[in-house]
Amino acid sequence: MADEVVLLDLWPSIFGMRVRIALVGKGIKHESKEDDLRNKSDLLLKMNPVYKKVPVLIHNGKPVCDSLIDHRSVHRRLDEVWNDSSPLLPSDPYHRAHAGQVLG
């Protein structure tokens, strides 16, 4: 089964830009869906019912949302699933914790 990857995003979002760069850097084929945050789509409300914000990475129907607490969750998921290409985050927990300072 081929991986289905959808990114719910808004083009000027710097948070979405980080995910787009990561997807391209890892060579992951994906579909981008832009969402109107003033008129949020049913898909966004279903995939991120708590924060109702983008970006949301949907991998095989399962959402992974960036949050204020863990803004690296999408990057970690990409590293875990697509581990055959260059890692986005360090494998060492200490260095991974400090990588958040670089990723913003």
C-alpha positions in Angstrom: 0.0 0.0 0.0 1.4 3.4 -1.0 1.6 6.1 1.7 -1.1 8.7 1.4 0.2 12.0 2.7 -1.8 15.2 2.8 -0.7 18.5 4.3 -3.4 20.9 5.4 -1.7 24.3 5.3 -1.9 28.0 4.5 0.8 29.3 2.2 2.0 32.3 4.3 2.3 30.1 7.5 5.9 29.8 8.6 4.9 26.7 10.6 3.5 25.2 7.4 6.7 26.2 5.5 8.8 24.1 7.9 6.7 21.1 7.1 6.7 21.8 3.4 10.5 22.0 3.4 10.8 18.8 5.4 8.5 16.9 3.0 10.5 18.1 0.0 13.8 17.5 1.7 12.9 13.9 2.4 11.4 13.5 -1.1 8.0 12.6 0.3 5.2 12.8 -2.3 2.2 14.6 -0.8 -0.9 16.5 -1.6 -1.2 20.0 -0.3 -4.6 21.4 0.7 -4.8 25.0 1.6 -7.4 25.9 4.2 -9.2 29.2 4.8 -8.8 29.8 8.5 -11.8 32.2 8.5 -14.0 29.5 7.1 -12.4 26.3 8.3 -13.0 23.2 6.3 -14.7 20.1 7.7 -11.5 18.2 7.1 -9.5 20.6 9.3 -12.1 20.5 12.1 -12.1 16.7 12.0 -8.3 16.3 11.9 -7.4 19.0 14.4 -10.6 19.4 16.6 -8.8 20.9 19.6 -6.7 23.7 18.1 -8.4 23.9 14.7 -5.1 25.3 13.2 -2.7 24.4 10.4 -0.4 22.7 9.6 -1.8 19.2 9.9 0.0 16.3 8.3 -2.4 13.5 7.5 -0.6 10.2 7.0 -2.8 7.3 5.8 -5.9 9.0 7.3 -4.2 9.7 10.7 -3.5 13.3 11.7 -0.3 14.6 13.2 -0.6 18.2 14.4 2.0 20.7 15.5 1.1 22.2 18.8 2.4 25.0 21.0 3.9 22.3 23.3 5.5 20.1 20.7 6.1 21.9 17.5 8.4 19.1 16.3 5.8 16.4 16.3 5.3 16.4 12.5 9.1 16.3 11.9 9.5 13.4 14.4 6.7 11.5 12.6 8.4 12.1 9.2 11.7 10.8 10.6 10.1 7.7 12.2 8.2 6.7 9.0 10.7 7.8 6.4 13.8 6.7 8.2 15.7 5.7 5.0 16.5 9.3 4.1 18.3 12.1 5.9 16.9 12.7 9.4 15.3 16.0 10.3 16.0 15.8 14.0 19.0 14.3 15.9 18.6 10.8 17.3 20.1 11.8 20.7 17.4 13.0 23.0 19.5 15.9 24.4 20.4 17.2 21.0 16.8 16.7 19.7 15.5 18.8 22.6 17.8 21.6 21.6 16.9 21.3 17.9 13.6 23.0 18.7 15.5 26.2 19.3 16.7 26.0 15.7 13.3 24.9 14.2 11.5 27.7 16.1 
